[in-house]
PDB file of C-alpha atoms in Angstrom:
ATOM      1  CA  MET A   1       0.000   0.000   0.000  1.00  0.00           C
ATOM      2  CA  VAL A   2       1.422   3.371  -1.048  1.00  0.00           C
ATOM      3  CA  THR A   3       1.028   6.125   1.512  1.00  0.00           C
ATOM      4  CA  THR A   4       0.806   9.637   0.155  1.00  0.00           C
ATOM      5  CA  ILE A   5       1.820  12.684   2.130  1.00  0.00           C
ATOM      6  CA  GLU A   6      -1.836  13.768   2.166  1.00  0.00           C
ATOM      7  CA  SER A   7      -3.016  10.451   3.628  1.00  0.00           C
ATOM      8  CA  GLN A   8      -0.159  10.535   6.158  1.00  0.00           C
ATOM      9  CA  ALA A   9      -1.231  14.016   7.266  1.00  0.00           C
ATOM     10  CA  GLU A  10      -4.875  12.926   7.572  1.00  0.00           C
ATOM     11  CA  SER A  11      -3.883   9.856   9.582  1.00  0.00           C
ATOM     12  CA  LEU A  12      -1.725  11.888  11.972  1.00  0.00           C
ATOM     13  CA  ILE A  13      -4.576  14.347  12.560  1.00  0.00           C
ATOM     14  CA  ARG A  14      -7.130  11.566  13.089  1.00  0.00           C
ATOM     15  CA  ASP A  15      -4.777   9.921  15.603  1.00  0.00           C
ATOM     16  CA  THR A  16      -5.162  12.992  17.831  1.00  0.00           C
ATOM     17  CA  GLY A  17      -8.874  12.227  18.164  1.00  0.00           C
ATOM     18  CA  ALA A  18      -9.726  15.660  16.809  1.00  0.00           C
ATOM     19  CA  ARG A  19     -11.792  16.549  13.783  1.00  0.00           C
ATOM     20  CA  LEU A  20     -10.049  16.351  10.428  1.00  0.00           C
ATOM     21  CA  THR A  21     -10.401  19.634   8.561  1.00  0.00           C
ATOM     22  CA  LYS A  22      -9.131  20.583   5.125  1.00  0.00           C
ATOM     23  CA  PRO A  23      -6.942  23.457   6.419  1.00  0.00           C
ATOM     24  CA  ARG A  24      -5.293  21.205   9.046  1.00  0.00           C
ATOM     25  CA  SER A  25      -4.600  18.395   6.604  1.00  0.00           C
ATOM     26  CA  ARG A  26      -3.435  20.750   3.845  1.00  0.00           C
ATOM     27  CA  VAL A  27      -0.996  22.657   6.084  1.00  0.00           C
ATOM     28  CA  LEU A  28       0.380  19.490   7.689  1.00  0.00           C
ATOM     29  CA  ALA A  29       0.795  17.785   4.302  1.00  0.00           C
ATOM     30  CA  TYR A  30       2.603  20.856   2.994  1.00  0.00           C
ATOM     31  CA  LEU A  31       4.973  20.905   5.983  1.00  0.00           C
ATOM     32  CA  LEU A  32       5.589  17.151   5.722  1.00  0.00           C
ATOM     33  CA  ALA A  33       6.642  17.647   2.096  1.00  0.00           C
ATOM     34  CA  GLN A  34       9.239  20.296   2.995  1.00  0.00           C
ATOM     35  CA  ASN A  35      12.770  19.576   4.103  1.00  0.00           C
ATOM     36  CA  LYS A  36      13.196  22.670   6.247  1.00  0.00           C
ATOM     37  CA  PRO A  37      11.317  24.793   8.774  1.00  0.00           C
ATOM     38  CA  LEU A  38       9.165  27.531   7.224  1.00  0.00           C
ATOM     39  CA  THR A  39       7.791  30.851   8.428  1.00  0.00           C
ATOM     40  CA  HIS A  40       4.074  31.667   8.493  1.00  0.00           C
ATOM     41  CA  HIS A  41       4.648  33.792   5.385  1.00  0.00           C
ATOM     42  CA  ASP A  42       6.514  30.976   3.568  1.00  0.00           C
ATOM     43  CA  ILE A  43       3.661  28.554   4.281  1.00  0.00           C
ATOM     44  CA  GLN A  44       0.981  31.007   3.203  1.00  0.00           C
ATOM     45  CA  GLU A  45       2.892  31.726   0.003  1.00  0.00           C
ATOM     46  CA  GLY A  46       3.346  27.996  -0.676  1.00  0.00           C
ATOM     47  CA  LEU A  47      -0.367  27.362  -0.190  1.00  0.00           C
ATOM     48  CA  ALA A  48      -1.471  30.414  -2.175  1.00  0.00           C
ATOM     49  CA  GLY A  49      -3.895  28.387  -4.318  1.00  0.00           C
ATOM     50  CA  ASP A  50      -5.765  27.145  -1.233  1.00  0.00           C
ATOM     51  CA  ALA A  51      -7.215  30.542  -0.248  1.00  0.00           C
ATOM     52  CA  LEU A  52      -6.032  30.164   3.349  1.00  0.00           C
ATOM     53  CA  ASP A  53      -6.206  33.499   5.160  1.00  0.00           C
ATOM     54  CA  SER A  54      -3.554  34.539   7.703  1.00  0.00           C
ATOM     55  CA  VAL A  55      -5.750  34.075  10.773  1.00  0.00           C
ATOM     56  CA  THR A  56      -6.835  30.559   9.773  1.00  0.00           C
ATOM     57  CA  LEU A  57      -3.234  29.605   9.039  1.00  0.00           C
ATOM     58  CA  TYR A  58      -2.121  30.991  12.402  1.00  0.00           C
ATOM     59  CA  ARG A  59      -4.818  28.974  14.207  1.00  0.00           C
ATOM     60  CA  VAL A  60      -3.968  25.800  12.271  1.00  0.00           C
ATOM     61  CA  LEU A  61      -0.266  26.178  13.093  1.00  0.00           C
ATOM     62  CA  GLU A  62      -1.092  26.727  16.774  1.00  0.00           C
ATOM     63  CA  TRP A  63      -3.329  23.618  16.762  1.00  0.00           C
ATOM     64  CA  LEU A  64      -0.674  21.495  15.013  1.00  0.00           C
ATOM     65  CA  THR A  65       1.933  22.708  17.523  1.00  0.00           C
ATOM     66  CA  GLU A  66      -0.300  21.971  20.537  1.00  0.00           C
ATOM     67  CA  HIS A  67      -0.891  18.439  19.218  1.00  0.00           C
ATOM     68  CA  GLU A  68       2.852  17.967  18.606  1.00  0.00           C
ATOM     69  CA  LEU A  69       2.450  17.354  14.873  1.00  0.00           C
ATOM     70  CA  VAL A  70       4.776  20.275  14.145  1.00  0.00           C
ATOM     71  CA  HIS A  71       7.225  22.158  16.280  1.00  0.00           C
ATOM     72  CA  ARG A  72       7.777  25.861  16.433  1.00  0.00           C
ATOM     73  CA  ILE A  73      11.321  27.198  16.272  1.00  0.00           C
ATOM     74  CA  ALA A  74      12.293  30.662  17.460  1.00  0.00           C
ATOM     75  CA  GLY A  75      15.002  31.975  15.157  1.00  0.00           C
ATOM     76  CA  ALA A  76      17.599  34.540  16.125  1.00  0.00           C
ATOM     77  CA  ASP A  77      15.655  36.972  13.942  1.00  0.00           C
ATOM     78  CA  GLN A  78      12.593  36.670  16.247  1.00  0.00           C
ATOM     79  CA  VAL A  79      10.563  34.963  13.496  1.00  0.00           C
ATOM     80  CA  TRP A  80       8.757  31.699  14.244  1.00  0.00           C
ATOM     81  CA  ARG A  81       9.367  28.796  11.885  1.00  0.00           C
ATOM     82  CA  PHE A  82       7.385  25.560  11.761  1.00  0.00           C
ATOM     83  CA  ASN A  83       8.626  22.080  10.943  1.00  0.00           C
ATOM     84  CA  ALA A  84       6.620  18.853  10.679  1.00  0.00           C
ATOM     85  CA  GLY A  85       7.501  15.737  12.613  1.00  0.00           C
ATOM     86  CA  ALA A  86       7.659  16.991  16.190  1.00  0.00           C
ATOM     87  CA  GLY A  87       6.100  13.789  17.506  1.00  0.00           C
ATOM     88  CA  GLN A  88       8.517  11.665  15.478  1.00  0.00           C
ATOM     89  CA  HIS A  89      11.743  12.927  17.044  1.00  0.00           C
ATOM     90  CA  GLY A  90      10.706  15.170  19.911  1.00  0.00           C
ATOM     91  CA  HIS A  91      11.678  18.791  20.202  1.00  0.00           C
ATOM     92  CA  GLN A  92      14.869  18.197  22.165  1.00  0.00           C
ATOM     93  CA  HIS A  93      17.277  18.734  19.296  1.00  0.00           C
ATOM     94  CA  ALA A  94      19.526  21.476  17.958  1.00  0.00           C
ATOM     95  CA  HIS A  95      18.602  24.094  15.375  1.00  0.00           C
ATOM     96  CA  PHE A  96      21.057  25.925  13.150  1.00  0.00           C
ATOM     97  CA  GLN A  97      20.325  29.354  11.683  1.00  0.00           C
ATOM     98  CA  CYS A  98      22.476  30.738   8.902  1.00  0.00           C
ATOM     99  CA  THR A  99      23.484  34.332   9.523  1.00  0.00           C
ATOM    100  CA  ARG A 100      23.627  34.989   5.767  1.00  0.00           C
ATOM    101  CA  CYS A 101      20.470  33.452   4.276  1.00  0.00           C
ATOM    102  CA  GLU A 102      18.441  33.107   7.549  1.00  0.00           C
ATOM    103  CA  MET A 103      17.582  29.441   6.768  1.00  0.00           C
ATOM    104  CA  VAL A 104      16.908  27.320   9.857  1.00  0.00           C
ATOM    105  CA  THR A 105      17.816  23.634   9.873  1.00  0.00           C
ATOM    106  CA  CYS A 106      16.869  20.981  12.439  1.00  0.00           C
ATOM    107  CA  PHE A 107      19.721  18.726  13.560  1.00  0.00           C
ATOM    108  CA  THR A 108      17.959  15.705  15.041  1.00  0.00           C
ATOM    109  CA  ASP A 109      21.069  13.475  14.992  1.00  0.00           C
ATOM    110  CA  ILE A 110      23.395  15.753  16.971  1.00  0.00           C
ATOM    111  CA  ALA A 111      23.647  14.974  20.682  1.00  0.00           C
ATOM    112  CA  LEU A 112      22.774  17.917  22.902  1.00  0.00           C
ATOM    113  CA  PRO A 113      24.730  18.819  26.018  1.00  0.00           C
ATOM    114  CA  ALA A 114      23.695  17.061  29.220  1.00  0.00           C
ATOM    115  CA  GLN A 115      20.475  18.127  30.931  1.00  0.00           C
ATOM    116  CA  ILE A 116      20.773  21.463  32.667  1.00  0.00           C
ATOM    117  CA  THR A 117      20.291  21.349  36.425  1.00  0.00           C
ATOM    118  CA  LEU A 118      17.878  24.066  37.462  1.00  0.00           C
ATOM    119  CA  PRO A 119      17.526  25.577  40.926  1.00  0.00           C
ATOM    120  CA  THR A 120      14.999  24.039  43.316  1.00  0.00           C
ATOM    121  CA  GLY A 121      11.420  24.870  42.364  1.00  0.00           C
ATOM    122  CA  PHE A 122      12.087  25.286  38.630  1.00  0.00           C
ATOM    123  CA  THR A 123      10.864  22.703  36.107  1.00  0.00           C
ATOM    124  CA  SER A 124      12.052  22.578  32.508  1.00  0.00           C
ATOM    125  CA  LYS A 125       9.408  21.913  29.844  1.00  0.00           C
ATOM    126  CA  GLN A 126      11.452  22.626  26.710  1.00  0.00           C
ATOM    127  CA  VAL A 127      14.999  23.602  25.842  1.00  0.00           C
ATOM    128  CA  ASP A 128      15.741  25.613  22.697  1.00  0.00           C
ATOM    129  CA  PHE A 129      19.228  25.038  21.350  1.00  0.00           C
ATOM    130  CA  LEU A 130      20.085  27.456  18.509  1.00  0.00           C
ATOM    131  CA  ILE A 131      23.457  27.432  16.774  1.00  0.00           C
ATOM    132  CA  LYS A 132      24.224  30.489  14.616  1.00  0.00           C
ATOM    133  CA  GLY A 133      26.725  30.483  11.781  1.00  0.00           C
ATOM    134  CA  VAL A 134      27.038  30.026   8.022  1.00  0.00           C
ATOM    135  CA  CYS A 135      25.268  27.091   6.348  1.00  0.00           C
ATOM    136  CA  ASN A 136      26.869  24.677   3.884  1.00  0.00           C
ATOM    137  CA  ILE A 137      25.116  26.310   0.907  1.00  0.00           C
ATOM    138  CA  CYS A 138      26.323  29.823   1.752  1.00  0.00           C
ATOM    139  CA  ASN A 139      29.822  28.487   2.497  1.00  0.00           C
ATOM    140  CA  ALA A 140      29.907  26.810  -0.930  1.00  0.00           C
ATOM    141  CA  ASN A 141      28.820  30.072  -2.629  1.00  0.00           C
ATOM    142  CA  LYS A 142      31.513  32.322  -1.152  1.00  0.00           C
TER     143      LYS A 142
END
């Protein structure tokens, strides 16, 4: 049986127990098809033919994030980026942001430093690990 990205997105949404909607499945399928995190603007531009307004897209991205189908990455430029597969590899991984082209890349195979010990009374829910530098593409195009 061949699984399409669209059917994978629908299955992931159904597995949450929530209602499957066209905007949710379309946005998740689009993100699953990408190989990098995208901004709200990038996603809206990529789905231009779907007549998805900014507010609906924002709500869909929030819903997908809450249900751990995508994760939200805070770049050094203060712009949120969204990447599919949060539930597949967890959010505890490093991100790299190129200081030239602004592209953000998830590094799921790089070991992070040991768990940080917080003072008594503090509980960690998420750690953001952002590495800034020049990506391989920009380095190759010097």
